Short mmCIF file of C-alpha atoms and ligand atoms in Angstrom, two decimals:
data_model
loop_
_atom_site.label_atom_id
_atom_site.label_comp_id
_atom_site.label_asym_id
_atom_site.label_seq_id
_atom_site.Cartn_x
_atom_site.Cartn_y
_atom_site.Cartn_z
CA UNK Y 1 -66.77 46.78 -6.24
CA UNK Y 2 -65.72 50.68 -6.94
CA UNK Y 3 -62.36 49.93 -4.98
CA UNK Y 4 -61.91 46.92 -6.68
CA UNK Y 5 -61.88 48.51 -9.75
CA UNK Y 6 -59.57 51.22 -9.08
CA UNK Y 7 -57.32 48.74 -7.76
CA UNK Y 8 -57.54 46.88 -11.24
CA UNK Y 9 -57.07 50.36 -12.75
CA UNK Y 10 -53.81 50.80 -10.98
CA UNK Y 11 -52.32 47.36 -11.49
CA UNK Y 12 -53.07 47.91 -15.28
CA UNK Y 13 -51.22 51.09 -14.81
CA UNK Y 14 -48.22 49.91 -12.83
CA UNK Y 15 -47.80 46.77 -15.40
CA UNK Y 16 -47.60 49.46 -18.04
CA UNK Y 17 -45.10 51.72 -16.71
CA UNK Y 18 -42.99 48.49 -15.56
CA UNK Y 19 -42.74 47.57 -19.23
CA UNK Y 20 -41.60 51.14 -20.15
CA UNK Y 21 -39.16 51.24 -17.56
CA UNK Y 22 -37.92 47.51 -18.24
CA UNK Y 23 -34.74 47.57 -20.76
CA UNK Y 24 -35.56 46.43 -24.04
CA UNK Y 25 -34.12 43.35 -25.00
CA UNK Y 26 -34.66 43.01 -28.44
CA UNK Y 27 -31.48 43.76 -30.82
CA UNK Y 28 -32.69 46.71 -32.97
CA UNK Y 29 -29.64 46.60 -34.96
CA UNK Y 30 -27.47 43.37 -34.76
CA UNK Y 31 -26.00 43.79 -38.04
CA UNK Y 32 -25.62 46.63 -40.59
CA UNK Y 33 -28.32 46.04 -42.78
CA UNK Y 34 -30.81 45.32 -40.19
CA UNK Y 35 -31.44 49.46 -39.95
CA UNK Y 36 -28.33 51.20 -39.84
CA UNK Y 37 -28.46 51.63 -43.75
CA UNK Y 38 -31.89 53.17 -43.76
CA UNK Y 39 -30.10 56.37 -42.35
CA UNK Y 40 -26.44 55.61 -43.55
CA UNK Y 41 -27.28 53.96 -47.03
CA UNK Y 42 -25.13 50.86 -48.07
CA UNK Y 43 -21.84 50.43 -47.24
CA UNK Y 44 -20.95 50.59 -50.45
CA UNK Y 45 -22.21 54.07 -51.42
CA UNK Y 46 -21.51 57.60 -50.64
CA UNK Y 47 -24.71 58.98 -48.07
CA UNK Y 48 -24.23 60.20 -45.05
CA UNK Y 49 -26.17 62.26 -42.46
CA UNK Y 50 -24.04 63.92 -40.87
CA UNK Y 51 -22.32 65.17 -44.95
CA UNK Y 52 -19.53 63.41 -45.00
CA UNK Y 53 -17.62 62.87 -48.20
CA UNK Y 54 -16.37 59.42 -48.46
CA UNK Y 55 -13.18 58.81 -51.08
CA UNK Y 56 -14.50 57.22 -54.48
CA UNK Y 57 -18.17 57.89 -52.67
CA UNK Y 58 -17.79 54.30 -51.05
CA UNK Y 59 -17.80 54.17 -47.33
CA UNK Y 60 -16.97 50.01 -48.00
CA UNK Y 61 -13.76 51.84 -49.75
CA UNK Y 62 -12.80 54.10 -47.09
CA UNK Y 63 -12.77 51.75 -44.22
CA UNK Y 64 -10.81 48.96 -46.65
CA UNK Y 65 -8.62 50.40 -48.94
CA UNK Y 66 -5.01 50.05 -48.51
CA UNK Y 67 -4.96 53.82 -49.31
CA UNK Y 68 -7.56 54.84 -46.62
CA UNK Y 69 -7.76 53.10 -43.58
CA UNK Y 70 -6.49 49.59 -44.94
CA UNK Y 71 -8.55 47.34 -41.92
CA UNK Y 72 -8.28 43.64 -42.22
CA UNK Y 73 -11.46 42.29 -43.46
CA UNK Y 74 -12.16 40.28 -40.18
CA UNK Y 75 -12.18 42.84 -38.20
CA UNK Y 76 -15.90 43.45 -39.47
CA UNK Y 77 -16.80 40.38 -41.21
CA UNK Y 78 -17.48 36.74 -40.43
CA UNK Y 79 -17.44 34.14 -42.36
CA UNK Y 80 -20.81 33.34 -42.31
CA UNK Y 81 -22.53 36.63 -41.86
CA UNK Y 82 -23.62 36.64 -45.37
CA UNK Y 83 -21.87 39.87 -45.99
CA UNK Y 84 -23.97 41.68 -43.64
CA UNK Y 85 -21.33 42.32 -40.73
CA UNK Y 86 -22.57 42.05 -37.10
CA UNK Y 87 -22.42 45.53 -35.41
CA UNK Y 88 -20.96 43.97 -32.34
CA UNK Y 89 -18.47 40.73 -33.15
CA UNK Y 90 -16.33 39.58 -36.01
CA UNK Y 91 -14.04 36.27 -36.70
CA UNK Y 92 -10.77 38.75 -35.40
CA UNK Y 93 -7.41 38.07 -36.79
CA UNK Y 94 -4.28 37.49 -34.94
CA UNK Y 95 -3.95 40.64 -32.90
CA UNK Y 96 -7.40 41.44 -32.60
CA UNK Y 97 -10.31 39.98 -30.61
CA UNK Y 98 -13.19 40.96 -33.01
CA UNK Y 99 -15.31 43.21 -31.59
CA UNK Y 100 -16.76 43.88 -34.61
CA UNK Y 101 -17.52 47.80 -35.91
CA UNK Y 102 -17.37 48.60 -31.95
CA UNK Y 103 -13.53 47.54 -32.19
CA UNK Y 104 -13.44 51.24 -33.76
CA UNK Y 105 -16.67 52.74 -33.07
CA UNK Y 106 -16.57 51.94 -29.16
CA UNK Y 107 -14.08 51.57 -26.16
CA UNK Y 108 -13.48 48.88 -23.62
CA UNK Y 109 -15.38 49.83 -20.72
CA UNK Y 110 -14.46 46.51 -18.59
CA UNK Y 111 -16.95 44.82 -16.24
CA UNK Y 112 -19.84 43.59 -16.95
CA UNK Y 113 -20.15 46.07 -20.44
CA UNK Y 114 -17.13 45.36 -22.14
CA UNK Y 115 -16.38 46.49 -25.47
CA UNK Y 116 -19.47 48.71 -26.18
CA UNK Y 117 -20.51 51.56 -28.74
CA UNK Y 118 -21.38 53.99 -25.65
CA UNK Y 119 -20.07 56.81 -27.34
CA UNK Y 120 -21.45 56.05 -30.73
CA UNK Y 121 -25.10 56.07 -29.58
CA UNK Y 122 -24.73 59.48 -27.75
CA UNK Y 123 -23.26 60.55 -30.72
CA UNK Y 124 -26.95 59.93 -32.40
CA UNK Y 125 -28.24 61.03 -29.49
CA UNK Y 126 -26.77 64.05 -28.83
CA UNK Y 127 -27.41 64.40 -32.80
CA UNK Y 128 -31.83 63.59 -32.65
CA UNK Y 129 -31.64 59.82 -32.88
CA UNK Y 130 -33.31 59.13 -30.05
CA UNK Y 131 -34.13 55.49 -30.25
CA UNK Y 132 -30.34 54.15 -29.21
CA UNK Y 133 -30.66 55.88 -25.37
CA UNK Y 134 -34.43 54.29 -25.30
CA UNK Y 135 -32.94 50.71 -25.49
CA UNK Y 136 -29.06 50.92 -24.13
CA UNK Y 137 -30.70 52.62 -21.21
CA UNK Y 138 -27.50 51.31 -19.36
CA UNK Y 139 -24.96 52.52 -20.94
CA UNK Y 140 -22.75 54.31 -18.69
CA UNK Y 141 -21.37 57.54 -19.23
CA UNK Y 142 -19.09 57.71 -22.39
CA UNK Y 143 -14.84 57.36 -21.89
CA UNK Y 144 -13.30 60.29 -22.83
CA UNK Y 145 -12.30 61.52 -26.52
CA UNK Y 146 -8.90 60.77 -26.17
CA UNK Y 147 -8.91 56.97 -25.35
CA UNK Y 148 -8.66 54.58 -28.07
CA UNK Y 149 -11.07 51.87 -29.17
CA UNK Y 150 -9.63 48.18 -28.98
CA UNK Y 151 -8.83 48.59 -32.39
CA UNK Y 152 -6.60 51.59 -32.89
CA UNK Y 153 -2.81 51.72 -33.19
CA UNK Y 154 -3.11 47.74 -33.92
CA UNK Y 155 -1.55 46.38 -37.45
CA UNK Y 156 -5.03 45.46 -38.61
CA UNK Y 157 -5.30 49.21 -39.62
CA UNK Y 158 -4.52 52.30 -40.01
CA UNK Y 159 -6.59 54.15 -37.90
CA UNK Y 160 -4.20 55.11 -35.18
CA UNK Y 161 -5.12 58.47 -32.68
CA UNK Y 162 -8.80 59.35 -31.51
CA UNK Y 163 -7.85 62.73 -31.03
CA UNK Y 164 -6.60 63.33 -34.59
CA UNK Y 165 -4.25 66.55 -34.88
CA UNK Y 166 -5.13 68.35 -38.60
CA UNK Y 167 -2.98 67.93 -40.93
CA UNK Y 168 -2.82 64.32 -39.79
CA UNK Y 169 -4.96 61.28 -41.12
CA UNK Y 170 -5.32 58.68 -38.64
CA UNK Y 171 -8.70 58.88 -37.74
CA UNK Y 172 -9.88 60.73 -40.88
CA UNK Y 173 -9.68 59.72 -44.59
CA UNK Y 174 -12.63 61.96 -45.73
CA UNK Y 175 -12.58 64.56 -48.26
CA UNK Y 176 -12.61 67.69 -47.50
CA UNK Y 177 -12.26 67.88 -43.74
CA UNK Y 178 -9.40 66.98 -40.88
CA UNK Y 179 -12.04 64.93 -38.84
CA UNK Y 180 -12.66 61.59 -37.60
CA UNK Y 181 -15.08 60.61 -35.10
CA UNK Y 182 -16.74 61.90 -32.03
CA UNK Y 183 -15.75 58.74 -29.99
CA UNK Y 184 -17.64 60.09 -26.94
CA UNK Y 185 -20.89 61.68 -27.96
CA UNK Y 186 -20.15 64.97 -26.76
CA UNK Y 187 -20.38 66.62 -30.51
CA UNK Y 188 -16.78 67.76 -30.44
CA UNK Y 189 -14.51 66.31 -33.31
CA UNK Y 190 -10.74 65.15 -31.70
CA UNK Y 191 -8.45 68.64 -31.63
CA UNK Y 192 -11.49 70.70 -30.69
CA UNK Y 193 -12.62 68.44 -27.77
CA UNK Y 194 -10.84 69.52 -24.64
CA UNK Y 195 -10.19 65.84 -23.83
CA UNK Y 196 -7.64 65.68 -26.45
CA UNK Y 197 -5.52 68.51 -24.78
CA UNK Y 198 -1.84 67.99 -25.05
CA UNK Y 199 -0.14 65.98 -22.15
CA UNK Y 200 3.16 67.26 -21.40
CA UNK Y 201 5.80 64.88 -22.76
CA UNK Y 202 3.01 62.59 -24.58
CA UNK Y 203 5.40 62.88 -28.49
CA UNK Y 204 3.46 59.73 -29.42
CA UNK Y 205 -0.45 60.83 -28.18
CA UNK Y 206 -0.56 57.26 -26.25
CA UNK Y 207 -1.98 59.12 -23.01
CA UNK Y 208 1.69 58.19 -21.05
CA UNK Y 209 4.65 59.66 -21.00
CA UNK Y 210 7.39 57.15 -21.25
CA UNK Y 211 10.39 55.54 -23.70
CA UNK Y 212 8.32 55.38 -26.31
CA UNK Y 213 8.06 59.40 -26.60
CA UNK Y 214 11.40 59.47 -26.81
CA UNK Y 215 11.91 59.16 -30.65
CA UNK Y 216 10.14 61.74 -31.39
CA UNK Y 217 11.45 64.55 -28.63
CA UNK Y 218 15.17 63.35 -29.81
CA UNK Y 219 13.57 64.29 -33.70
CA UNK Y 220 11.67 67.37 -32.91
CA UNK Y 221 14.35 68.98 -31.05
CA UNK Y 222 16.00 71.95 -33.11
CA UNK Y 223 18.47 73.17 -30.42
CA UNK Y 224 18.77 76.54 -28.58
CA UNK Y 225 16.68 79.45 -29.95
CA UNK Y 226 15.99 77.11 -32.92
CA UNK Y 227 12.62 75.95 -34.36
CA UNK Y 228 11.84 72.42 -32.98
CA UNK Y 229 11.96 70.28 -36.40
CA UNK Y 230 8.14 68.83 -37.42
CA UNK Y 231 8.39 64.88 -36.65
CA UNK Y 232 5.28 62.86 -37.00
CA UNK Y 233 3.15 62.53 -35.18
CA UNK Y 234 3.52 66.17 -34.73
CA UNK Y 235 3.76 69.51 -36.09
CA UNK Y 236 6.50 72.37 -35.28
CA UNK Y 237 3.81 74.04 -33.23
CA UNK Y 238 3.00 70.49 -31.67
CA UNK Y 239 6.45 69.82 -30.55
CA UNK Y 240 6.29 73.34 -29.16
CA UNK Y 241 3.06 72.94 -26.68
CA UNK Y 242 3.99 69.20 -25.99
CA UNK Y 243 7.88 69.03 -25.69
CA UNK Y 244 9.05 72.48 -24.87
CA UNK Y 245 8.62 72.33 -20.97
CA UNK Y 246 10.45 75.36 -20.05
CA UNK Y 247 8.62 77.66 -22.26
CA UNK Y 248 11.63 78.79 -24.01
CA UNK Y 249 10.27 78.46 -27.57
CA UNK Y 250 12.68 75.81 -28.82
CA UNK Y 251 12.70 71.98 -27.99
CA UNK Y 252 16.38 71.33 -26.93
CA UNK Y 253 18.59 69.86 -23.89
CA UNK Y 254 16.96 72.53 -21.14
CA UNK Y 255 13.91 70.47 -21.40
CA UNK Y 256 15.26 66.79 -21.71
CA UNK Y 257 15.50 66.76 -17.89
CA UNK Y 258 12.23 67.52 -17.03
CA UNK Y 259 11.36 65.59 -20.09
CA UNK Y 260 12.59 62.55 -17.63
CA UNK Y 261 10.81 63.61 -14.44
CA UNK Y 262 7.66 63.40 -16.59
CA UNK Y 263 8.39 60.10 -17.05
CA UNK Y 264 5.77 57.38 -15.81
CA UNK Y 265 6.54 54.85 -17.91
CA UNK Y 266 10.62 52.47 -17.11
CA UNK Y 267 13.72 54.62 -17.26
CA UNK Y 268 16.54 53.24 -19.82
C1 HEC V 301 -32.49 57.10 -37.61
C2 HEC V 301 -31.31 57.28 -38.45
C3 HEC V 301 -30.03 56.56 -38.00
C4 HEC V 301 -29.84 55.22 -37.73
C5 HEC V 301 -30.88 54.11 -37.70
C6 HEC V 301 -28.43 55.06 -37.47
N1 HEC V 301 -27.79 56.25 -37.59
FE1 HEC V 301 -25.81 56.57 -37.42
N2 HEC V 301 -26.08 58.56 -37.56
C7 HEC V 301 -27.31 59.19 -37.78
C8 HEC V 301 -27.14 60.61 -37.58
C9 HEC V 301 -28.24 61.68 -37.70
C10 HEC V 301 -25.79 60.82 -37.25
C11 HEC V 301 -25.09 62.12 -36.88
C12 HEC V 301 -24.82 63.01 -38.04
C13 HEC V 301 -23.90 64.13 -37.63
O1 HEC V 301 -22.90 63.87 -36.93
O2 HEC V 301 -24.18 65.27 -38.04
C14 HEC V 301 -25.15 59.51 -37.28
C15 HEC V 301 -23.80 59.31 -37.09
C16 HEC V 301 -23.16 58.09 -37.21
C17 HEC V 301 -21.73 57.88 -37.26
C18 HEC V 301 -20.67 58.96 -37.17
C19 HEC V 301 -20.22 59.10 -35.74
C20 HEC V 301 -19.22 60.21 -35.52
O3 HEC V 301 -18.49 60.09 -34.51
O4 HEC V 301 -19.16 61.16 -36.29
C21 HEC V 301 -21.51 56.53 -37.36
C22 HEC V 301 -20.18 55.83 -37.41
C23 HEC V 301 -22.82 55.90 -37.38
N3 HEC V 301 -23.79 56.87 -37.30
C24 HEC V 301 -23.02 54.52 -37.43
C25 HEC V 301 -24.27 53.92 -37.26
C26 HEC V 301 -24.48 52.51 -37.06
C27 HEC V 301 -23.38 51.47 -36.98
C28 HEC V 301 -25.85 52.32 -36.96
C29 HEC V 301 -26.58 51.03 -36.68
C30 HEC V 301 -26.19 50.36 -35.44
C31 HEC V 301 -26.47 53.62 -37.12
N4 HEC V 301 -25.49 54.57 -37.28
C32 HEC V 301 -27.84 53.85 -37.14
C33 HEC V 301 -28.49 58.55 -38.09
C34 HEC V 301 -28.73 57.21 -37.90
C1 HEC V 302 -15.22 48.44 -41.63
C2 HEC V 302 -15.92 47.20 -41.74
C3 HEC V 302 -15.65 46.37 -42.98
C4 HEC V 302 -14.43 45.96 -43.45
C5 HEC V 302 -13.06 46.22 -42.89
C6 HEC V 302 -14.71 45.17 -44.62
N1 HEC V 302 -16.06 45.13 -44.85
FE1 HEC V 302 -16.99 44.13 -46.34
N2 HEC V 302 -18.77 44.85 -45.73
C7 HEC V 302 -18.97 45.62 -44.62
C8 HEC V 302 -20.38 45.94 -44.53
C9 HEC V 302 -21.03 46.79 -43.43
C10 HEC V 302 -21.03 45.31 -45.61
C11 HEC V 302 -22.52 45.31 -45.95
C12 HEC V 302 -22.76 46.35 -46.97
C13 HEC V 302 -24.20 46.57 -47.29
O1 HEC V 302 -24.95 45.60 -47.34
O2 HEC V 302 -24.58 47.74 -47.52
C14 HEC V 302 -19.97 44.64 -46.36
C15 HEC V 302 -20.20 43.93 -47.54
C16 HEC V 302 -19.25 43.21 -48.19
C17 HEC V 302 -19.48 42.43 -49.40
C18 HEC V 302 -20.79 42.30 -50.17
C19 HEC V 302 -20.78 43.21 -51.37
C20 HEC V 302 -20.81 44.66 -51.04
O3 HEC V 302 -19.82 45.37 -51.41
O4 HEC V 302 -21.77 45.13 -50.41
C21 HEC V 302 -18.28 41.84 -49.73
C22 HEC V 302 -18.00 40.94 -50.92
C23 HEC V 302 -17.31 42.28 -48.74
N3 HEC V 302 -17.92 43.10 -47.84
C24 HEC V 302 -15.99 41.91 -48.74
C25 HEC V 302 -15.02 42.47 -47.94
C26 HEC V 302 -13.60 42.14 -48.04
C27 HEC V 302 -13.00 41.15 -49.01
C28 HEC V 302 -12.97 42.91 -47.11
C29 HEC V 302 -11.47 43.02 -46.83
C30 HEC V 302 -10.66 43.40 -47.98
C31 HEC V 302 -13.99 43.70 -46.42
N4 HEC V 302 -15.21 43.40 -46.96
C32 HEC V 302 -13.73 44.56 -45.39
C33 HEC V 302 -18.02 46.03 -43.71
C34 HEC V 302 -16.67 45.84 -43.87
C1 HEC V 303 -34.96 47.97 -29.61
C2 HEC V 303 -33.87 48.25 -28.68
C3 HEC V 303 -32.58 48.82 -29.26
C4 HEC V 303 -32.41 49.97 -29.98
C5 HEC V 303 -33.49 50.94 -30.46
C6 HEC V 303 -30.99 50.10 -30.20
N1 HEC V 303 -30.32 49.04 -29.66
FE1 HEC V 303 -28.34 48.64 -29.85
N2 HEC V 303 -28.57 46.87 -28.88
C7 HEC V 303 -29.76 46.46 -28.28
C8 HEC V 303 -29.50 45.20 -27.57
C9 HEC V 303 -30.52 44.41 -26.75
C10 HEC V 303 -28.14 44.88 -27.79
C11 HEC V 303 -27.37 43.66 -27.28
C12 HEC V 303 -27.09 43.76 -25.83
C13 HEC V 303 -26.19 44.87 -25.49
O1 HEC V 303 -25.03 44.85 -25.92
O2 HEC V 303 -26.64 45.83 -24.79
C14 HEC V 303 -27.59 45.96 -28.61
C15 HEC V 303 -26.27 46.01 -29.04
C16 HEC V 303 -25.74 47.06 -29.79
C17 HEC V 303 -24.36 47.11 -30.25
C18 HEC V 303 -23.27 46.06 -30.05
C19 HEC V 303 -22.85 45.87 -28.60
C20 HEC V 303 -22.58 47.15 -27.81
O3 HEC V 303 -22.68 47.13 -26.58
O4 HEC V 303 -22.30 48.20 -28.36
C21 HEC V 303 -24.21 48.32 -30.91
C22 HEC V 303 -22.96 48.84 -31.59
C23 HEC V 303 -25.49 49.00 -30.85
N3 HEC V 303 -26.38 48.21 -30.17
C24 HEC V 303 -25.70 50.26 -31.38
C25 HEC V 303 -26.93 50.88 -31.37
C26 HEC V 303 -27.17 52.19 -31.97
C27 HEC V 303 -26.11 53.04 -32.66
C28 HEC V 303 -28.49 52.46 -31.81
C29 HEC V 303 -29.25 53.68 -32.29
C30 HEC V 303 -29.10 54.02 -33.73
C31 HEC V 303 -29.07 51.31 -31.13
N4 HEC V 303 -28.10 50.39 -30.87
C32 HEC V 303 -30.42 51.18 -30.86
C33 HEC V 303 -30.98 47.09 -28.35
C34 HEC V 303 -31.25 48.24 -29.06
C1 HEC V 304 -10.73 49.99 -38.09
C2 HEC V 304 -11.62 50.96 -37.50
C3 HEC V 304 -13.07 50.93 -37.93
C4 HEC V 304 -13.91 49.84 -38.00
C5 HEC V 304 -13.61 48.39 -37.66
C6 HEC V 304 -15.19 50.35 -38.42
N1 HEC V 304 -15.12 51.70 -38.58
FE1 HEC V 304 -16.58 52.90 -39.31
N2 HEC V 304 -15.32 54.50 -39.29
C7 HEC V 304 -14.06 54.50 -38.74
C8 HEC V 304 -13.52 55.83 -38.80
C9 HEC V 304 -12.16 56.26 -38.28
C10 HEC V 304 -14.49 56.65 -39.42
C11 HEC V 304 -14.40 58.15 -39.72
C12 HEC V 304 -13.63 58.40 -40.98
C13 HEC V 304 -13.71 59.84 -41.46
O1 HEC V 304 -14.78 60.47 -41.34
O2 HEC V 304 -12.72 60.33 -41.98
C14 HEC V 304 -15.63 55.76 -39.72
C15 HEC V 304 -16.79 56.17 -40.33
C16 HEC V 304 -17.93 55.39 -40.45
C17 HEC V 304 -19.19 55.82 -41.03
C18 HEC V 304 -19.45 57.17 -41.67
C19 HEC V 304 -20.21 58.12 -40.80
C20 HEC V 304 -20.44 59.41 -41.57
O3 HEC V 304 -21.52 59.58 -42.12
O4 HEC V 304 -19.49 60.21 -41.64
C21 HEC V 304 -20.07 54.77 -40.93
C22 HEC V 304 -21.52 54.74 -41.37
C23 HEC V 304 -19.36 53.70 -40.31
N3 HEC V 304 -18.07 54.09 -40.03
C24 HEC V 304 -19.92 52.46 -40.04
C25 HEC V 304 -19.19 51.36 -39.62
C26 HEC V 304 -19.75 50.03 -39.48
C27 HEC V 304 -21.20 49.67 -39.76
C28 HEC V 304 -18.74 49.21 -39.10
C29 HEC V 304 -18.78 47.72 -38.83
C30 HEC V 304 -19.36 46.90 -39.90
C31 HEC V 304 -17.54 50.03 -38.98
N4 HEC V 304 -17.86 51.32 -39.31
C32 HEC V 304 -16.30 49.55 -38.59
C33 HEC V 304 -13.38 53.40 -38.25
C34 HEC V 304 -13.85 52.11 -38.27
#
C-alpha cells in the first residue's frame, strides 16, 4: 500500500514536470493586439519601453510613411485581419512573400523554422521579458547582426542595412538617435555590434564582395594622397576602413587590384 503510494506520488510528479518541459503550443501573441500593445501601446501612438521616440509620436507613422520607412501596407496587413496584423504572415505583394512583422523583425533560418523572430524574442529576453524563451523554447541560436531579414533592401521599403552606419537611416527613422534594431538579441545596436565589422571590399554592406561594390569604390576613390570622396552608403572614413586595402590613407588605383582578388562574386 505505502509503495503504492509513493509510486502514485512519483507518476503525479513526473506528469508534472513532463508538462513543464513540453513546448507550449498555444500562440501567446498571434497578432499585435493580442498582447504586444500592453507593453508597446497601439500602433498608432508614441510608447515605448525601451524610450524610443517615434516621428509625429506614431509608431503606425514611422513604419508607413513615405518619409520614414515607406513599407507597403501588405507587408503587415491582410485583408481580413481586421486591422489587427498577424505577427507572423501577411497577404505579401509582388516581391515579397509576407512574412508578416518577422519579414523585418526576424531572419530566414531555413529548415524546419523558417522565417522566425529568433532574434526579436532574445531581444526581450536578454531585456527581462521572460515569457518569449518559456514558449519558443526551440528557437535556435540567433543569426548574426549583420544578416538581413527577408524584407530588407526589397522595393516594399526602405529599410535597407541591419548594421546601420550613423549618419545613415536605413534601419533607423527615430528621433534623436542613429539606431535601428538589435536583430540578434545580443543588446548591441548595428555599428557597435562586432558582427557588423567592415568586410574588406563590401562598398554596398551586402556581406559579398562582388560587381555590385564596384560603384561605389569607382565614387569613393579620391586618387593618390587624396581624401577618398564620401559616396553612400558610406562615409570618407568608411571608404577608408572598407576600400583602402593597402593602408595608404587614400582610396585610389593601388588598391583596385586587390580590390579584384577580393572578389567572390563574377568578374566583368
Ligand atoms: C511584457 C512586455 C512586452 C511584451 C508583451 C512585448 N514586448 Fe516588445 N519589448 C519589451 C521590452 C522591455 C523591450 C526592450 C526595451 C529595450 O530595448 O530597452 C521590447 C523591445 C521590442 C522591440 C525592439 C527590438 C529592438 O531590436 O530594439 C520590438 C520591435 C518589439 N519589442 C516588438 C514586440 C512584439 C511584436 C511583441 C508581441 C509579439 C512584443 N514586443 C511583446 C516589452 C514587451
Ligand atoms: C509595419 C506594419 C504595418 C504597416 C506597413 C502598415 N500597418 Fe496598418 N496597422 C499595423 C498595426 C500593428 C495595426 C494595429 C494597430 C493597433 O491596433 O494598435 C494597424 C492598424 C491599421 C488601421 C486601423 C486604424 C489604426 O490606425 O489603428 C488601419 C486603417 C491601417 N492599419 C491601415 C494601413 C494602411 C492603409 C497601410 C499602408 C499605407 C498600413 N496600415 C501599413 C501595422 C502596419
Ligand atoms: C504561450 C506561449 C508563447 C509565448 C509566451 C510567446 N510565444 Fe510567440 N509563438 C508561440 C507559438 C506556439 C507560435 C507559433 C508556432 C511557432 O512559430 O513557433 C508563436 C509564434 C510567434 C511569432 C511568429 C512566428 C515566428 O516563428 O516568429 C512571433 C513573431 C512570436 N511568436 C513572437 C513572440 C514574442 C516576441 C514573445 C515574447 C514577448 C512570444 N512570442 C511569446 C507561443 C508563444
Ligand atoms: C519593413 C520592415 C518592418 C516591418 C514589416 C515591421 N517593422 Fe517594426 N520596426 C522596423 C524597424 C527598422 C524598427 C526600428 C526603427 C527605429 O527605431 O528607428 C521598428 C520598430 C518597431 C517597434 C518599436 C520598438 C521600440 O520601442 O523602439 C515596434 C513596437 C515594432 N517595430 C513593431 C512591429 C510590428 C508589430 C510589426 C508587424 C505588424 C512590425 N513592427 C513590422 C521595421 C519593420
Amino acid at each position: 500500500m505505502r509503495s503504492r503510494l509513493r509510486l502514485g506520488g512519483m507518476t503525479i510528479l513526473g506528469i508534472g514536470l513532463w508538462a513543464i518541459l513540453q513546448p507550449d503550443t498555444t500562440q501567446a501573441y498571434p497578432r499585435y493586439r493580442d498582447g504586444c500593445h500592453t507593453c508597446h501601446g497601439r500602433f498608432s501612438d508614441g510608447t515605448s519601453p525601451k524610450g524610443t521616440v517615434f516621428p509625429g509620436d506614431d509608431k503606425h507613422r514611422m513604419h508607413r510613411s513615405a518619409t520614414y520607412m515607406n513599407s507597403d501596407c501588405d507587408l503587415c496587413h491582410t485583408s481580413t485581419d481586421d486591422r489587427n496584423p498577424w505577427t507572423g504572415s501577411s497577404d505579401g505583394t509582388a516581391n515579397n512573400v509576407g512574412y508578416g512583422c518577422t519579414g523585418c523583425h526576424g531572419r530566414d533560418y531555413g529548415g524546419n523554422t523558417g522565417v522566425s523572430g529568433v532574434g526579436l524574442r532574445a531581444h526581450h529576453t536578454v531585456n527581462g521579458v521572460p515569457d518569449c524563451a518559456m514558449c519558443h523554447i526551440d528557437d535556435p541560436l540567433p543569426l548574426p547582426e549583420n544578416v538581413a531579414p527577408p524584407y530588407y533592401g526589397t522595393v516594399d521599403t526602405n529599410a535597407n542595412d541591419p548594421c546601420n552606419l550613423a549618419p545613415e537611416f536605413w534601419e533607423n527613422w527615430s528621433i534623436g538617435d542613429t539606431i535601428g534594431l538589435d536583430n540578434d538579441g545580443d543588446d548591441l545596436y548595428d555599428e557597435a555590434d562586432p558582427d557588423c565589422a567592415p568586410v574588406a571590399g563590401d562598398a554596398n554592406g551586402d556581406g559579398v564582395v562582388d560587381l555590385d561594390d564596384y560603384p561605389v569604390f569607382a565614387d569613393c576613390m579620391g586618387g593618390p594622397s587624396q581624401s577618398p570622396i564620401p559616396t553612400p552608403p558610406l562615409t570618407t572614413q568608411e571608404c577608408l576602413d572598407i576600400l583602402d586595402f593597402d593602408g595608404d590613407l587614400d582610396v585610389d588605383e593601388g588598391d583596385y587590384g586587390e580590390f579584384l582578388t577580393a572578389f567572390s562574386g563574377y568578374l566583368p
